Amino acid sequence: GAGVSQSPRYKVAKRGQDVALRCDPISGHVSLFWYQQALGQGPEFLTYFQNEAQLDKSGLPSDRFFAERPEGSVSTLKIQRTQQEDSAVYLCASSPHRDQLNYGYTFGSGTRLTVV
Amino acid sequence: QKEVEQNSGPLSVPEGAIASLNCTYSDRGSQSFFWYRQYSGKSPELIMFIYSNGDKEDGRFTAQLNKASQYVSLLIRDSQPSDSATYLCAGFSGTYKYIFGTGTRLKVLA
């Protein structure tokens, strides 16, 4: 596809349920990012992959959050035992560059997670 | 203190006027800054970025950077109702991790 594709667009989970959010980056993009955007806030960094290597997971809020990109393309963000504070929009972004300073990157349309 | 600060607004301007959006940052090591536009319920869309002191123009948009004052701004000339959105300022921590402000909501009044 032409852009970063995320699925599902909306997810309602009961507290304690596990969820998996999928990101299909732009074909050939080596860098992939996950961000979390709470209502009324700017996006906050969660994790970064370069190809299949997870180079930075410093933003993952707890050990309930896990991300993978096993073949260097599609990525999945998994949240175990969801809590109400996990309700947010989860944004995926990709870039063809390893160094983003002079380029920026393109976000997908996001997955809105609501934990009830 | 957040590393990137923005006034949340809303900033209201009449159609055809210049909208001025401002952002300050605390990390003197930050090298480049990005402006994203986000419509309600949509994902952020990159407008432009700047890494040198001074002005950078792209169509109706001008980004301004003053590293000595740690200040970034975005000017939108001839504002249109379709410009009504939240504008997010972001700096980089290192070479890949965005630090976003909370965004400024802009309303252009027809």
Coordinates of C-alpha atoms in Angstrom, one line a residue:
Chain A
G1 CA 0.0 0.0 0.0
A2 CA 0.9 3.6 -0.3
G3 CA 1.0 4.5 3.4
V4 CA 1.4 3.0 6.8
S5 CA -1.5 0.7 7.5
Q6 CA -2.8 -0.1 11.0
S7 CA -5.4 -2.5 12.2
P8 CA -7.8 -2.6 13.8
R9 CA -8.9 1.0 13.6
Y10 CA -10.9 0.7 16.8
K11 CA -10.6 -1.8 19.6
V12 CA -12.7 -2.1 22.7
A13 CA -11.2 -4.4 25.3
K14 CA -12.5 -5.5 28.7
R15 CA -10.1 -4.8 31.5
G16 CA -7.7 -7.7 31.9
Q17 CA -8.0 -8.8 28.2
D18 CA -5.0 -9.1 26.0
V19 CA -4.9 -7.2 22.7
A20 CA -2.7 -7.2 19.6
L21 CA -2.3 -4.2 17.3
R22 CA -0.9 -4.5 13.9
C23 CA 1.2 -2.2 11.8
D24 CA 2.1 -2.6 8.1
P25 CA 4.8 -0.1 7.3
I26 CA 5.5 1.3 3.8
S27 CA 7.3 -1.4 1.8
G28 CA 11.1 -1.2 2.2
H29 CA 11.1 1.1 5.2
V30 CA 13.8 0.0 7.6
S31 CA 12.7 2.1 10.6
L32 CA 9.5 1.5 12.4
F33 CA 8.1 3.4 15.5
W34 CA 5.3 3.0 17.9
Y35 CA 3.8 6.0 19.8
Q36 CA 1.0 6.3 22.3
Q37 CA -1.3 9.4 22.2
A38 CA -3.6 10.0 25.1
L39 CA -6.6 12.3 24.6
G40 CA -5.5 15.9 24.4
Q41 CA -1.8 15.1 24.5
G42 CA 1.0 14.8 22.0
P43 CA 2.2 11.4 20.9
E44 CA 4.7 9.7 23.3
F45 CA 7.4 7.4 22.1
L46 CA 7.1 3.7 22.9
T47 CA 9.6 1.7 20.9
Y48 CA 11.8 1.7 17.7
F49 CA 12.8 -1.0 15.3
Q50 CA 15.5 -1.0 12.7
N51 CA 14.6 -3.9 10.4
E52 CA 13.9 -6.7 12.9
A53 CA 16.0 -5.4 15.7
Q54 CA 14.3 -3.6 18.5
L55 CA 16.8 -0.9 19.2
D56 CA 14.9 1.1 21.8
K57 CA 12.0 0.0 24.0
S58 CA 12.5 2.7 26.7
G59 CA 9.1 4.2 26.3
L60 CA 7.0 1.0 26.9
P61 CA 5.1 1.9 30.1
S62 CA 5.3 -1.5 31.7
D63 CA 6.2 -5.2 31.2
R64 CA 2.6 -5.7 30.0
F65 CA 3.6 -4.0 26.7
F66 CA 5.5 -6.0 24.1
A67 CA 6.4 -5.3 20.5
E68 CA 7.9 -7.4 17.8
R69 CA 8.9 -7.1 14.1
P70 CA 10.1 -10.6 13.4
E71 CA 10.8 -10.3 9.7
G72 CA 11.6 -6.7 9.5
S73 CA 8.3 -5.6 8.0
V74 CA 5.0 -6.0 9.8
S75 CA 5.0 -5.2 13.5
T76 CA 2.7 -6.1 16.3
L77 CA 2.2 -4.3 19.6
K78 CA 0.8 -6.5 22.3
I79 CA -0.7 -5.4 25.5
Q80 CA -1.4 -8.0 28.2
R81 CA -4.0 -7.6 30.9
T82 CA -5.2 -4.3 29.7
Q83 CA -5.9 -1.5 32.2
Q84 CA -8.1 1.6 31.8
E85 CA -5.0 3.8 31.7
D86 CA -4.0 1.9 28.4
S87 CA -6.9 3.7 26.6
A88 CA -5.3 5.8 23.9
V89 CA -4.5 6.0 20.2
Y90 CA -1.6 3.8 19.2
L91 CA 0.3 5.3 16.3
C92 CA 2.8 3.5 14.1
A93 CA 5.2 5.3 11.8
S94 CA 7.9 4.2 9.4
S95 CA 10.8 5.7 7.5
P96 CA 13.3 4.6 4.9
H97 CA 16.1 6.2 6.8
R98 CA 18.1 5.1 9.8
D99 CA 18.7 8.7 10.9
Q100 CA 15.6 10.8 11.1
L101 CA 17.0 14.2 11.9
N102 CA 16.5 15.7 8.5
Y103 CA 13.5 13.8 7.3
G104 CA 10.8 13.1 9.9
Y105 CA 8.5 10.2 9.4
T106 CA 5.0 9.2 8.3
F107 CA 2.3 8.1 10.7
G108 CA -0.4 5.6 10.1
S109 CA -4.0 6.3 10.9
G110 CA -3.7 4.7 14.4
T111 CA -5.6 2.2 16.5
R112 CA -7.9 3.7 19.1
L113 CA -8.0 1.4 22.1
T114 CA -10.7 1.8 24.7
V115 CA -10.5 -0.4 27.8
V116 CA -13.8 -0.7 29.7
Chain B
Q1 CA 8.8 20.3 33.0
K2 CA 8.0 18.9 29.5
E3 CA 10.9 19.2 27.1
V4 CA 8.7 20.8 24.4
E5 CA 6.1 23.3 25.5
Q6 CA 3.2 24.7 23.5
N7 CA 0.2 26.8 24.5
S8 CA -2.9 24.5 24.1
G9 CA -5.1 27.3 22.8
P10 CA -7.5 27.5 21.2
L11 CA -6.0 30.2 19.0
S12 CA -8.7 31.8 17.0
V13 CA -7.9 33.9 13.9
P14 CA -10.2 35.3 11.2
E15 CA -10.0 33.9 7.7
G16 CA -7.2 35.5 5.7
A17 CA -5.1 36.5 8.7
I18 CA -1.7 35.2 9.8
A19 CA -1.8 32.5 12.5
S20 CA 1.3 32.3 14.7
L21 CA 2.0 29.1 16.6
N22 CA 4.8 29.0 19.1
C23 CA 6.9 26.3 20.8
T24 CA 9.7 26.4 23.3
Y25 CA 12.1 23.6 24.1
S26 CA 14.5 22.8 26.9
D27 CA 17.1 20.5 25.4
R28 CA 19.9 22.7 23.9
G29 CA 21.2 19.6 22.1
S30 CA 18.0 19.4 20.0
Q31 CA 19.0 19.8 16.3
S32 CA 15.9 19.8 14.3
F33 CA 12.2 20.6 14.8
F34 CA 9.1 19.4 13.1
W35 CA 5.6 20.7 12.8
Y36 CA 2.7 18.3 12.4
R37 CA -0.9 19.1 11.7
Q38 CA -3.5 16.8 13.3
Y39 CA -7.2 17.0 12.4
S40 CA -9.6 15.7 15.0
G41 CA -9.6 11.9 15.0
K42 CA -6.9 11.7 12.4
S43 CA -3.2 10.9 12.6
P44 CA -0.4 13.6 12.6
E45 CA 0.6 14.8 9.2
L46 CA 4.1 16.4 8.6
I47 CA 3.9 20.0 7.5
M48 CA 7.6 21.0 7.5
F49 CA 10.8 20.8 9.5
I50 CA 13.6 23.2 10.3
Y51 CA 17.2 22.7 11.6
S52 CA 19.0 26.0 10.9
N53 CA 18.5 29.3 12.7
G54 CA 16.2 31.6 10.7
D55 CA 13.2 31.2 8.6
K56 CA 12.1 28.4 6.2
E57 CA 9.2 29.0 3.9
D58 CA 7.0 26.5 2.1
G59 CA 3.9 27.9 0.4
R60 CA 1.7 29.6 3.0
F61 CA 3.8 28.1 5.9
T62 CA 6.9 29.6 7.4
A63 CA 8.9 27.9 10.2
Q64 CA 11.2 30.0 12.4
L65 CA 14.0 28.7 14.6
N66 CA 15.9 30.6 17.2
K67 CA 18.4 28.3 18.9
A68 CA 19.7 30.9 21.3
S69 CA 16.2 31.5 22.7
Q70 CA 15.2 27.9 22.3
Y71 CA 12.1 28.9 20.4
V72 CA 10.4 27.5 17.3
S73 CA 7.4 29.0 15.6
L74 CA 5.1 28.3 12.6
L75 CA 3.4 31.1 10.7
I76 CA 0.4 30.3 8.5
R77 CA -0.4 33.1 6.0
D78 CA -3.8 33.6 4.5
S79 CA -5.4 31.3 7.1
Q80 CA -8.3 29.2 5.8
P81 CA -11.0 27.4 7.7
S82 CA -9.5 24.1 6.5
D83 CA -6.3 25.0 8.5
S84 CA -8.4 24.5 11.7
A85 CA -6.6 21.6 13.5
T86 CA -4.2 20.9 16.3
Y87 CA -0.6 21.8 15.5
L88 CA 2.1 19.7 17.1
C89 CA 5.7 20.8 17.6
A90 CA 8.3 18.1 17.9
G91 CA 12.0 18.0 18.6
F92 CA 14.3 15.0 18.4
S93 CA 15.9 13.4 21.4
G94 CA 18.9 11.8 19.7
T95 CA 18.4 10.8 16.1
Y96 CA 15.0 9.1 15.9
K97 CA 12.8 9.7 19.0
Y98 CA 10.3 12.6 18.7
I99 CA 9.5 14.6 21.8
F100 CA 6.1 16.2 21.1
G101 CA 4.5 19.2 22.7
T102 CA 0.8 18.9 23.7
G103 CA -0.3 20.8 20.6
T104 CA -2.0 24.1 19.9
R105 CA -5.6 24.0 18.7
L106 CA -6.1 26.5 15.9
K107 CA -9.5 27.8 14.9
V108 CA -9.8 29.8 11.7
L109 CA -13.1 31.7 11.7
A110 CA -14.9 32.1 8.3

